Amino acid sequence: MTAALDAYWMPFTANRHFKQAPRLLAKAEGMHYWTADGRRILDGVAGLWCVNAGHSRPEITAAVAKQIEVMDYAPPFQIGHPAAFELAEKVAAIAPPGLNRVFFTNSGSESVDTALKIALAYHRLRGDGARTRIIGRERGYHGVGFGGISVGGMVANRKMWSASMLPGVDHLPHTHDLARNAFSRGVPSHGAELANELERLVALHDASTIAAVIVEPIAGSTGVLLPPKGYLEKLRAICDRHGILLIFDEVITGFGRTGSAFGAQEFGVIPDLITCAKGITNGCVPMGAVIAKQEIHDTFMQGPPAAIELFHGYTYSAHPLACAAGLATLDIYQRDGLLTRAKTLSPYWEQAAHSLRGLPAVIDVRNYGLILGLEFEARAGAPGARAFEVYLKCFERGVLVRNTGDTIALSPPLIIEKFHVDELFGTLAEVIRTVA
Ligand code: PXG
């Protein structure tokens, strides 16, 4: 380590704690990272829910390298490049039926802000401009833009900026209910009725003021909260009844995490807009996207033909390197069957996950596809401390997990093999015994 650590203000990090004992990654391949001092670390979280095809895939590396040699950058406004159109077609081809128009961004946060803006503009273009209200959900995470923190439900992301939130946002209750659903396998049985809270919000505000509802099919960042059986269907039905758009934020559930290309297909509920990012390029070049129903897109295609229909976009929308990475990534997903591999492996994953039941302080194990939420009882007066300690100790023992509150989340690359699953849960179990 030669550089000083002071200048880099790290995101979502305990900076002072980190800089006392930095954890530095230097190399990645397949299921593993290597630290700067040469230790091999099993990646239990696909980087940060994004490296779904495993690290440093040569096909993706080659595609990005080739692209940067041929054309480093292309402006996305009023001009294009072929890979952008090709990638949009390929994303549309794996999206749920009817969602076939793709707007590129550079992150999940940008995708969320883009989708919210599209929803508001859509109603306005239809002469329904009083629909300005957006409904999010407690314990939702939709990135860190002002739109995203407004509809999100993570208090630490909200309290500092509470006076600067989007006006007119309201929230559904979260669906996490340990009293009824602890140690569920797959989606929990209880809680579909929580979707009826949307009817109450409609009764309170009137449907004519509500533009959209945004939820994650599975909430990741706030601790892996699974949708109760029948819940998403109910939300869809209520939105339909009242002309409200339904947005699924699939930044983590997209690209095979649940066992289908998107959570929408997995749960059989088709939203009007999908936000995604992360896995679209296997995490190697920043990119996000909003996938819209054609009808929404077509609503914008009015007015003088030379007029710009949507005043929105980013300098790096459809960046050539991201498009090259995306095309190579989708090829791998398809060729290697990775979009459905989580379904094949999930019985083994589920069995291994639930073997942690009964370990000290473990109050819940929940799983879906290749996702795990492992919740601990919080230490008195020190919320989050136990899971953070588990995270640190796992890292010392060569396994990367993710802590959020008192939950450990796992979301490994979809190329994971059974022996990796054993190592992951074996290390977790050992660590939990020492930390409790
Ligand atoms: N929506 C969802 C559902 C997300 O999970 C974002 C939006 C924002 O994406 P960007 O690309 O702007 O970060 C996310 C991001 C975690 C964790 O530990 C998850 C995310 C980010 C940081 C940590 O689970 N997801």
Tab-separated table of C-alpha atoms and ligand atoms in Angstrom:
chain	number	residue	atom	x	y	z
A	1	MET	CA	0.000	0.000	0.000
A	2	THR	CA	1.740	3.152	-1.148
A	3	ALA	CA	-0.978	5.794	-1.596
A	4	ALA	CA	-2.292	7.696	1.403
A	5	LEU	CA	-5.901	6.868	2.246
A	6	ASP	CA	-7.060	10.372	3.100
A	7	ALA	CA	-8.261	11.827	-0.190
A	8	TYR	CA	-10.750	9.144	-1.149
A	9	TRP	CA	-14.100	9.840	0.552
A	10	MET	CA	-15.630	6.395	0.338
A	11	PRO	CA	-19.321	5.818	-0.439
A	12	PHE	CA	-21.600	4.046	2.057
A	13	THR	CA	-18.537	3.251	4.162
A	14	ALA	CA	-17.448	3.805	7.736
A	15	ASN	CA	-14.475	5.807	6.448
A	16	ARG	CA	-12.583	6.213	9.739
A	17	HIS	CA	-13.034	2.577	10.714
A	18	PHE	CA	-12.041	1.379	7.258
A	19	LYS	CA	-8.904	3.485	7.053
A	20	GLN	CA	-7.588	2.044	10.306
A	21	ALA	CA	-7.556	-1.427	8.726
A	22	PRO	CA	-8.254	-1.193	4.996
A	23	ARG	CA	-9.616	-4.128	3.039
A	24	LEU	CA	-8.231	-3.850	-0.473
A	25	LEU	CA	-9.118	-5.983	-3.461
A	26	ALA	CA	-6.623	-6.318	-6.267
A	27	LYS	CA	-7.815	-9.006	-8.654
A	28	ALA	CA	-10.930	-10.973	-9.558
A	29	GLU	CA	-11.663	-14.081	-11.558
A	30	GLY	CA	-14.658	-16.388	-11.672
A	31	MET	CA	-16.054	-16.880	-8.169
A	32	HIS	CA	-13.150	-15.137	-6.433
A	33	TYR	CA	-11.428	-11.940	-5.492
A	34	TRP	CA	-7.821	-11.691	-4.411
A	35	THR	CA	-6.806	-9.110	-1.830
A	36	ALA	CA	-3.883	-6.758	-2.350
A	37	ASP	CA	-1.869	-9.011	-0.013
A	38	GLY	CA	-2.694	-12.091	-2.064
A	39	ARG	CA	-5.483	-13.792	-0.103
A	40	ARG	CA	-8.234	-15.497	-2.125
A	41	ILE	CA	-11.785	-14.458	-1.217
A	42	LEU	CA	-14.914	-16.342	-2.287
A	43	ASP	CA	-17.400	-13.783	-3.611
A	44	GLY	CA	-20.751	-14.424	-1.949
A	45	VAL	CA	-22.368	-11.263	-3.271
A	46	ALA	CA	-21.395	-11.005	-6.965
A	47	GLY	CA	-19.457	-7.843	-6.162
A	48	LEU	CA	-22.593	-5.959	-5.161
A	49	TRP	CA	-25.373	-8.006	-6.764
A	50	CYS	CA	-23.956	-7.332	-10.218
A	51	VAL	CA	-21.269	-9.762	-11.418
A	52	ASN	CA	-23.820	-12.424	-12.310
A	53	ALA	CA	-21.634	-14.274	-14.832
A	54	GLY	CA	-18.613	-14.339	-12.522
A	55	HIS	CA	-15.564	-12.096	-12.609
A	56	SER	CA	-13.333	-11.098	-15.491
A	57	ARG	CA	-15.007	-13.151	-18.187
A	58	PRO	CA	-12.592	-13.163	-21.149
A	59	GLU	CA	-15.392	-12.718	-23.713
A	60	ILE	CA	-16.536	-9.516	-22.012
A	61	THR	CA	-12.998	-8.241	-21.559
A	62	ALA	CA	-12.287	-8.833	-25.246
A	63	ALA	CA	-15.483	-7.111	-26.368
A	64	VAL	CA	-14.790	-4.021	-24.263
A	65	ALA	CA	-11.131	-3.905	-25.349
A	66	LYS	CA	-12.107	-4.176	-28.990
A	67	GLN	CA	-14.699	-1.445	-28.645
A	68	ILE	CA	-12.348	1.041	-26.998
A	69	GLU	CA	-9.867	0.541	-29.790
A	70	VAL	CA	-12.451	1.161	-32.486
A	71	MET	CA	-14.544	3.939	-30.919
A	72	ASP	CA	-14.062	5.224	-27.385
A	73	TYR	CA	-17.168	7.343	-27.093
A	74	ALA	CA	-20.181	8.383	-29.132
A	75	PRO	CA	-22.620	11.159	-28.221
A	76	PRO	CA	-26.085	9.718	-27.568
A	77	PHE	CA	-28.178	12.776	-28.425
A	78	GLN	CA	-29.445	13.133	-32.017
A	79	ILE	CA	-26.934	10.508	-33.170
A	80	GLY	CA	-26.323	6.846	-32.393
A	81	HIS	CA	-24.089	3.818	-32.810
A	82	PRO	CA	-25.141	0.291	-33.807
A	83	ALA	CA	-24.331	-1.464	-30.527
A	84	ALA	CA	-26.860	0.698	-28.663
A	85	PHE	CA	-29.697	-0.455	-30.907
A	86	GLU	CA	-28.503	-4.041	-30.797
A	87	LEU	CA	-28.324	-4.094	-27.007
A	88	ALA	CA	-31.769	-2.500	-26.666
A	89	GLU	CA	-33.206	-5.244	-28.919
A	90	LYS	CA	-31.499	-7.940	-26.851
A	91	VAL	CA	-32.687	-6.516	-23.532
A	92	ALA	CA	-36.224	-6.211	-24.922
A	93	ALA	CA	-36.053	-9.829	-26.100
A	94	ILE	CA	-35.551	-11.153	-22.557
A	95	ALA	CA	-37.910	-8.655	-20.892
A	96	PRO	CA	-41.507	-9.580	-20.040
A	97	PRO	CA	-44.011	-9.459	-22.892
A	98	GLY	CA	-44.999	-5.950	-23.931
A	99	LEU	CA	-41.971	-4.253	-22.354
A	100	ASN	CA	-39.901	-3.594	-25.429
A	101	ARG	CA	-38.602	-0.022	-25.359
A	102	VAL	CA	-35.283	0.543	-23.608
A	103	PHE	CA	-33.873	3.829	-22.297
A	104	PHE	CA	-30.218	3.623	-21.198
A	105	THR	CA	-28.788	5.204	-18.066
A	106	ASN	CA	-25.570	4.616	-16.111
A	107	SER	CA	-26.772	3.311	-12.771
A	108	GLY	CA	-29.737	2.083	-10.807
A	109	SER	CA	-30.270	5.502	-9.258
A	110	GLU	CA	-30.468	7.104	-12.671
A	111	SER	CA	-32.817	4.383	-13.866
A	112	VAL	CA	-35.154	5.113	-10.966
A	113	ASP	CA	-35.180	8.858	-11.577
A	114	THR	CA	-35.708	8.209	-15.277
A	115	ALA	CA	-38.642	5.872	-14.659
A	116	LEU	CA	-40.305	8.314	-12.261
A	117	LYS	CA	-39.940	11.115	-14.805
A	118	ILE	CA	-41.335	8.920	-17.584
A	119	ALA	CA	-44.324	8.005	-15.406
A	120	LEU	CA	-45.134	11.632	-14.592
A	121	ALA	CA	-44.676	12.774	-18.194
A	122	TYR	CA	-46.765	9.881	-19.516
A	123	HIS	CA	-49.830	10.950	-17.568
A	124	ARG	CA	-49.328	14.571	-18.488
A	125	LEU	CA	-49.080	13.750	-22.191
A	126	ARG	CA	-52.348	11.883	-21.901
A	127	GLY	CA	-54.025	14.936	-20.436
A	128	ASP	CA	-53.982	13.429	-16.950
A	129	GLY	CA	-51.418	15.835	-15.508
A	130	ALA	CA	-52.946	15.889	-12.031
A	131	ARG	CA	-51.432	12.448	-11.489
A	132	THR	CA	-48.311	13.699	-9.753
A	133	ARG	CA	-48.157	11.514	-6.691
A	134	ILE	CA	-45.782	8.561	-6.475
A	135	ILE	CA	-46.144	5.724	-4.006
A	136	GLY	CA	-43.068	3.921	-2.704
A	137	ARG	CA	-42.747	1.502	0.169
A	138	GLU	CA	-41.219	1.464	3.628
A	139	ARG	CA	-37.869	-0.303	3.551
A	140	GLY	CA	-37.650	0.156	-0.202
A	141	TYR	CA	-34.306	1.091	-1.733
A	142	HIS	CA	-34.286	2.931	-5.010
A	143	GLY	CA	-30.845	4.450	-5.100
A	144	VAL	CA	-29.652	7.817	-3.932
A	145	GLY	CA	-31.054	10.448	-6.288
A	146	PHE	CA	-33.643	12.804	-4.823
A	147	GLY	CA	-36.364	10.821	-6.573
A	148	GLY	CA	-35.012	7.540	-5.293
A	149	ILE	CA	-34.634	8.616	-1.671
A	150	SER	CA	-38.094	10.175	-1.739
A	151	VAL	CA	-39.839	6.974	-2.807
A	152	GLY	CA	-37.377	4.824	-0.872
A	153	GLY	CA	-37.966	3.783	2.677
A	154	MET	CA	-34.537	3.546	4.245
A	155	VAL	CA	-34.422	6.035	7.086
A	156	ALA	CA	-30.667	6.641	6.978
A	157	ASN	CA	-31.013	7.680	3.332
A	158	ARG	CA	-33.867	10.053	4.127
A	159	LYS	CA	-33.455	11.856	7.414
A	160	MET	CA	-30.619	14.180	6.364
A	161	TRP	CA	-32.559	15.414	3.362
A	162	SER	CA	-36.088	15.182	4.645
A	163	ALA	CA	-36.932	18.774	3.746
A	164	SER	CA	-35.779	18.305	0.162
A	165	MET	CA	-37.780	15.274	-0.859
A	166	LEU	CA	-40.125	15.141	-3.828
A	167	PRO	CA	-43.504	16.482	-2.780
A	168	GLY	CA	-46.569	14.291	-2.786
A	169	VAL	CA	-44.898	10.950	-2.156
A	170	ASP	CA	-46.531	8.393	0.075
A	171	HIS	CA	-45.479	4.906	1.173
A	172	LEU	CA	-46.970	1.461	1.444
A	173	PRO	CA	-46.083	-0.527	4.545
A	174	HIS	CA	-43.167	-2.929	4.209
A	175	THR	CA	-43.904	-6.633	4.093
A	176	HIS	CA	-41.370	-7.932	6.602
A	177	ASP	CA	-43.185	-9.931	9.248
A	178	LEU	CA	-41.006	-12.259	11.276
A	179	ALA	CA	-43.784	-13.082	13.698
A	180	ARG	CA	-45.695	-14.846	10.923
A	181	ASN	CA	-43.056	-15.638	8.322
A	182	ALA	CA	-39.712	-16.411	9.985
A	183	PHE	CA	-37.730	-19.229	8.335
A	184	SER	CA	-39.893	-19.268	5.202
A	185	ARG	CA	-38.568	-21.170	2.257
A	186	GLY	CA	-39.183	-19.155	-0.887
A	187	VAL	CA	-41.910	-16.543	-0.759
A	188	PRO	CA	-43.586	-16.192	2.648
A	189	SER	CA	-47.181	-17.305	3.093
A	190	HIS	CA	-48.496	-14.335	5.022
A	191	GLY	CA	-48.942	-10.718	4.053
A	192	ALA	CA	-50.680	-10.491	0.657
A	193	GLU	CA	-53.304	-8.317	2.369
A	194	LEU	CA	-50.661	-5.608	2.873
A	195	ALA	CA	-51.154	-4.736	-0.801
A	196	ASN	CA	-54.644	-3.544	0.139
A	197	GLU	CA	-52.957	-0.584	1.789
A	198	LEU	CA	-52.707	0.769	-1.730
A	199	GLU	CA	-56.508	0.940	-1.820
A	200	ARG	CA	-56.369	2.971	1.385
A	201	LEU	CA	-53.905	5.396	-0.186
A	202	VAL	CA	-56.194	5.671	-3.202
A	203	ALA	CA	-59.096	6.399	-0.868
A	204	LEU	CA	-56.994	9.016	0.914
A	205	HIS	CA	-55.492	10.829	-2.076
A	206	ASP	CA	-57.849	9.807	-4.919
A	207	ALA	CA	-56.580	7.813	-7.870
A	208	SER	CA	-56.692	10.900	-10.091
A	209	THR	CA	-53.650	12.253	-8.195
A	210	ILE	CA	-51.516	9.084	-8.281
A	211	ALA	CA	-49.077	8.500	-11.145
A	212	ALA	CA	-47.206	5.377	-10.143
A	213	VAL	CA	-46.276	2.811	-7.542
A	214	ILE	CA	-42.650	1.697	-7.340
A	215	VAL	CA	-41.518	-1.434	-5.520
A	216	GLU	CA	-38.708	-3.944	-5.701
A	217	PRO	CA	-40.096	-7.438	-6.380
A	218	ILE	CA	-37.584	-8.538	-3.731
A	219	ALA	CA	-36.208	-5.706	-1.594
A	220	GLY	CA	-32.457	-6.248	-1.364
A	221	SER	CA	-30.639	-3.412	0.315
A	222	THR	CA	-32.815	-3.188	3.391
A	223	GLY	CA	-32.313	-6.816	4.227
A	224	VAL	CA	-33.778	-9.205	1.607
A	225	LEU	CA	-37.533	-8.845	2.007
A	226	LEU	CA	-39.503	-11.321	-0.077
A	227	PRO	CA	-42.934	-10.605	-1.513
A	228	PRO	CA	-45.675	-12.491	0.327
A	229	LYS	CA	-47.500	-14.987	-1.839
A	230	GLY	CA	-50.103	-13.121	-3.900
A	231	TYR	CA	-48.901	-9.654	-2.860
A	232	LEU	CA	-47.486	-8.481	-6.188
A	233	GLU	CA	-50.561	-9.766	-8.030
A	234	LYS	CA	-52.764	-7.683	-5.756
A	235	LEU	CA	-50.667	-4.576	-6.315
A	236	ARG	CA	-50.978	-5.114	-10.068
A	237	ALA	CA	-54.754	-5.503	-9.853
A	238	ILE	CA	-55.194	-2.362	-7.755
A	239	CYS	CA	-52.970	-0.330	-10.101
A	240	ASP	CA	-55.015	-1.573	-13.066
A	241	ARG	CA	-58.266	-0.693	-11.385
A	242	HIS	CA	-57.149	2.893	-10.877
A	243	GLY	CA	-55.001	3.690	-13.920
A	244	ILE	CA	-51.812	3.783	-11.829
A	245	LEU	CA	-48.520	2.706	-13.404
A	246	LEU	CA	-46.637	-0.094	-11.679
A	247	ILE	CA	-42.840	0.171	-11.684
A	248	PHE	CA	-40.690	-2.770	-10.665
A	249	ASP	CA	-37.227	-1.765	-9.550
A	250	GLU	CA	-35.276	-4.811	-10.728
A	251	VAL	CA	-31.784	-3.439	-10.182
A	252	ILE	CA	-30.919	-6.528	-8.150
A	253	THR	CA	-33.616	-8.976	-9.248
A	254	GLY	CA	-32.878	-8.473	-12.958
A	255	PHE	CA	-30.687	-10.724	-15.082
A	256	GLY	CA	-31.261	-14.105	-13.529
A	257	ARG	CA	-31.003	-13.489	-9.798
A	258	THR	CA	-34.406	-15.062	-9.045
A	259	GLY	CA	-34.273	-17.893	-11.591
A	260	SER	CA	-35.920	-15.978	-14.444
A	261	ALA	CA	-34.584	-13.105	-16.517
A	262	PHE	CA	-36.554	-10.653	-14.361
A	263	GLY	CA	-38.541	-10.944	-11.155
A	264	ALA	CA	-41.588	-9.948	-13.201
A	265	GLN	CA	-41.478	-13.226	-15.100
A	266	GLU	CA	-40.525	-15.208	-12.035
A	267	PHE	CA	-43.506	-13.939	-10.045
A	268	GLY	CA	-45.822	-13.782	-13.067
A	269	VAL	CA	-46.670	-10.109	-12.580
A	270	ILE	CA	-45.961	-7.713	-15.424
A	271	PRO	CA	-45.244	-4.100	-14.487
A	272	ASP	CA	-45.474	-1.107	-16.812
A	273	LEU	CA	-41.862	-0.065	-16.349
A	274	ILE	CA	-38.781	-1.947	-15.168
A	275	THR	CA	-35.667	-0.271	-13.835
A	276	CYS	CA	-32.445	-2.253	-14.032
A	277	ALA	CA	-28.646	-1.843	-13.908
A	278	LYS	CA	-25.847	-3.951	-12.364
A	279	GLY	CA	-26.108	-7.325	-14.145
A	280	ILE	CA	-26.818	-5.719	-17.512
A	281	THR	CA	-23.037	-5.443	-18.064
A	282	ASN	CA	-21.984	-8.008	-15.473
A	283	GLY	CA	-20.956	-4.983	-13.421
A	284	CYS	CA	-17.841	-4.271	-15.461
A	285	VAL	CA	-18.905	-0.996	-17.091
A	286	PRO	CA	-21.522	1.198	-15.400
A	287	MET	CA	-24.897	0.973	-17.112
A	288	GLY	CA	-28.571	0.998	-16.249
A	289	ALA	CA	-31.798	0.928	-18.211
A	290	VAL	CA	-35.510	1.569	-18.015
A	291	ILE	CA	-37.601	-0.927	-19.954
A	292	ALA	CA	-41.006	0.474	-20.858
A	293	LYS	CA	-44.212	-0.944	-22.210
A	294	GLN	CA	-44.542	0.021	-25.821
A	295	GLU	CA	-47.758	1.868	-25.083
A	296	ILE	CA	-45.930	4.167	-22.678
A	297	HIS	CA	-43.194	4.863	-25.190
A	298	ASP	CA	-45.713	5.427	-27.973
A	299	THR	CA	-47.566	8.000	-25.899
A	300	PHE	CA	-44.462	10.169	-26.186
A	301	MET	CA	-44.308	9.809	-29.983
A	302	GLN	CA	-46.541	12.745	-30.777
A	303	GLY	CA	-46.109	16.392	-31.731
A	304	PRO	CA	-43.996	17.683	-34.609
A	305	PRO	CA	-41.801	14.843	-35.956
A	306	ALA	CA	-38.594	16.837	-35.482
A	307	ALA	CA	-39.367	17.658	-31.838
A	308	ILE	CA	-37.515	15.868	-29.048
A	309	GLU	CA	-40.145	13.743	-27.317
A	310	LEU	CA	-38.473	13.211	-23.936
A	311	PHE	CA	-36.209	15.899	-22.574
A	312	HIS	CA	-34.049	13.543	-20.608
A	313	GLY	CA	-30.796	11.630	-21.061
A	314	TYR	CA	-27.199	11.371	-19.920
A	315	THR	CA	-23.890	12.102	-21.622
A	316	TYR	CA	-23.032	8.464	-21.081
A	317	SER	CA	-26.404	6.928	-22.023
A	318	ALA	CA	-25.623	3.912	-24.230
A	319	HIS	CA	-21.883	4.435	-23.823
A	320	PRO	CA	-20.117	2.266	-26.429
A	321	LEU	CA	-18.054	0.416	-23.804
A	322	ALA	CA	-21.156	-0.331	-21.748
A	323	CYS	CA	-22.999	-1.530	-24.852
A	324	ALA	CA	-20.100	-3.792	-25.819
A	325	ALA	CA	-19.995	-5.179	-22.288
A	326	GLY	CA	-23.775	-5.600	-22.257
A	327	LEU	CA	-23.865	-7.499	-25.543
A	328	ALA	CA	-21.083	-9.853	-24.474
A	329	THR	CA	-22.734	-10.317	-21.079
A	330	LEU	CA	-26.155	-11.186	-22.489
A	331	ASP	CA	-24.477	-13.662	-24.846
A	332	ILE	CA	-22.904	-15.431	-21.897
A	333	TYR	CA	-26.122	-15.395	-19.875
A	334	GLN	CA	-27.928	-16.993	-22.755
A	335	ARG	CA	-25.250	-19.427	-23.901
A	336	ASP	CA	-24.579	-20.711	-20.383
A	337	GLY	CA	-28.202	-20.705	-19.262
A	338	LEU	CA	-27.421	-18.302	-16.422
A	339	LEU	CA	-30.782	-16.549	-16.496
A	340	THR	CA	-32.429	-19.687	-15.152
A	341	ARG	CA	-29.535	-21.305	-13.296
A	342	ALA	CA	-30.673	-19.846	-9.972
A	343	LYS	CA	-33.810	-21.946	-10.267
A	344	THR	CA	-31.841	-25.144	-10.825
A	345	LEU	CA	-29.568	-24.484	-7.876
A	346	SER	CA	-32.087	-23.013	-5.497
A	347	PRO	CA	-33.144	-26.290	-3.798
A	348	TYR	CA	-29.508	-26.927	-2.841
A	349	TRP	CA	-29.059	-23.298	-1.847
A	350	GLU	CA	-32.226	-23.400	0.255
A	351	GLN	CA	-31.144	-26.541	2.064
A	352	ALA	CA	-27.713	-25.099	2.844
A	353	ALA	CA	-29.227	-21.797	3.943
A	354	HIS	CA	-31.660	-23.343	6.370
A	355	SER	CA	-28.899	-25.405	7.942
A	356	LEU	CA	-28.000	-22.124	9.700
A	357	ARG	CA	-31.267	-22.232	11.620
A	358	GLY	CA	-30.608	-22.830	15.287
A	359	LEU	CA	-27.213	-21.120	15.349
A	360	PRO	CA	-26.811	-18.475	18.056
A	361	ALA	CA	-28.792	-15.242	17.547
A	362	VAL	CA	-30.163	-16.326	14.159
A	363	ILE	CA	-33.795	-15.165	14.092
A	364	ASP	CA	-34.542	-15.735	10.424
A	365	VAL	CA	-33.298	-17.410	7.279
A	366	ARG	CA	-35.048	-16.476	4.042
A	367	ASN	CA	-34.146	-17.412	0.512
A	368	TYR	CA	-35.218	-17.113	-3.082
A	369	GLY	CA	-33.369	-18.078	-6.262
A	370	LEU	CA	-29.726	-17.417	-5.428
A	371	ILE	CA	-30.496	-14.926	-2.679
A	372	LEU	CA	-30.177	-15.344	1.061
A	373	GLY	CA	-31.241	-13.120	3.938
A	374	LEU	CA	-29.907	-14.182	7.317
A	375	GLU	CA	-31.179	-12.059	10.165
A	376	PHE	CA	-29.706	-11.781	13.651
A	377	GLU	CA	-31.184	-10.550	16.820
A	378	ALA	CA	-29.740	-7.064	17.300
A	379	ARG	CA	-27.357	-6.586	20.209
A	380	ALA	CA	-28.872	-4.398	22.891
A	381	GLY	CA	-28.001	-0.786	22.129
A	382	ALA	CA	-25.911	-1.682	19.080
A	383	PRO	CA	-28.105	-2.312	16.050
A	384	GLY	CA	-26.167	-3.683	13.100
A	385	ALA	CA	-23.057	-4.489	15.151
A	386	ARG	CA	-23.498	-8.243	15.093
A	387	ALA	CA	-23.935	-8.469	11.316
A	388	PHE	CA	-21.000	-6.105	10.727
A	389	GLU	CA	-18.811	-8.333	12.875
A	390	VAL	CA	-19.954	-11.381	10.907
A	391	TYR	CA	-19.080	-9.547	7.703
A	392	LEU	CA	-15.581	-8.678	8.967
A	393	LYS	CA	-14.870	-12.176	10.280
A	394	CYS	CA	-16.081	-13.821	7.083
A	395	PHE	CA	-13.725	-11.586	5.139
A	396	GLU	CA	-10.842	-12.602	7.422
A	397	ARG	CA	-11.724	-16.212	6.642
A	398	GLY	CA	-11.861	-15.684	2.897
A	399	VAL	CA	-15.538	-15.117	2.167
A	400	LEU	CA	-17.185	-11.871	1.044
A	401	VAL	CA	-20.740	-11.387	2.325
A	402	ARG	CA	-22.827	-8.224	2.689
A	403	ASN	CA	-24.273	-6.780	5.870
A	404	THR	CA	-27.230	-4.447	6.097
A	405	GLY	CA	-28.684	-3.683	9.484
A	406	ASP	CA	-28.604	-6.980	11.340
A	407	THR	CA	-29.048	-9.004	8.179
A	408	ILE	CA	-26.397	-10.739	6.127
A	409	ALA	CA	-27.279	-10.889	2.440
A	410	LEU	CA	-25.845	-13.326	-0.068
A	411	SER	CA	-26.234	-13.076	-3.844
A	412	PRO	CA	-23.353	-15.003	-5.413
A	413	PRO	CA	-22.397	-15.039	-9.081
A	414	LEU	CA	-24.853	-17.311	-10.896
A	415	ILE	CA	-21.973	-19.562	-11.987
A	416	ILE	CA	-21.634	-20.789	-8.397
A	417	GLU	CA	-21.095	-24.543	-7.925
A	418	LYS	CA	-22.319	-26.691	-5.047
A	419	PHE	CA	-18.896	-26.871	-3.428
A	420	HIS	CA	-18.801	-23.059	-3.308
A	421	VAL	CA	-22.219	-23.080	-1.673
A	422	ASP	CA	-20.845	-25.476	0.947
A	423	GLU	CA	-17.823	-23.257	1.565
A	424	LEU	CA	-19.971	-20.139	1.826
A	425	PHE	CA	-22.379	-21.567	4.376
A	426	GLY	CA	-19.653	-23.521	6.167
A	427	THR	CA	-17.656	-20.343	6.797
A	428	LEU	CA	-20.778	-18.418	7.788
A	429	ALA	CA	-21.728	-21.094	10.308
A	430	GLU	CA	-18.233	-21.120	11.851
A	431	VAL	CA	-18.203	-17.354	12.097
A	432	ILE	CA	-21.680	-17.123	13.604
A	433	ARG	CA	-20.582	-19.512	16.354
A	434	THR	CA	-17.667	-17.250	17.246
A	435	VAL	CA	-19.547	-13.962	16.992
A	436	ALA	CA	-22.705	-14.720	18.927
B	1	PXG	N1	-32.565	0.224	-6.933
B	1	PXG	C1	-32.299	-0.928	-6.293
B	1	PXG	C2	-33.388	-1.905	-6.076
B	1	PXG	C3	-30.996	-1.186	-5.867
B	1	PXG	O1	-30.743	-2.344	-5.223
B	1	PXG	C4	-30.335	0.948	-6.789
B	1	PXG	C5	-31.628	1.150	-7.184
B	1	PXG	C6	-29.319	2.003	-7.071
B	1	PXG	O2	-28.395	1.567	-7.986
B	1	PXG	P1	-26.986	2.352	-8.126
B	1	PXG	O3	-26.419	1.722	-9.368
B	1	PXG	O4	-27.306	3.778	-8.327
B	1	PXG	O5	-26.210	2.070	-6.884
B	1	PXG	C7	-29.994	-0.236	-6.122
B	1	PXG	C8	-28.572	-0.446	-5.675
B	1	PXG	C9	-26.707	-3.746	-0.910
B	1	PXG	C10	-26.610	-2.647	-1.903
B	1	PXG	O6	-25.885	-3.869	-0.061
B	1	PXG	C11	-27.455	-2.632	-2.974
B	1	PXG	C12	-27.400	-1.572	-3.870
B	1	PXG	C13	-26.479	-0.564	-3.703
B	1	PXG	C14	-25.623	-0.600	-2.617
B	1	PXG	C15	-25.681	-1.642	-1.713
B	1	PXG	O7	-27.647	-4.536	-0.965
B	1	PXG	N2	-28.310	-1.563	-4.874
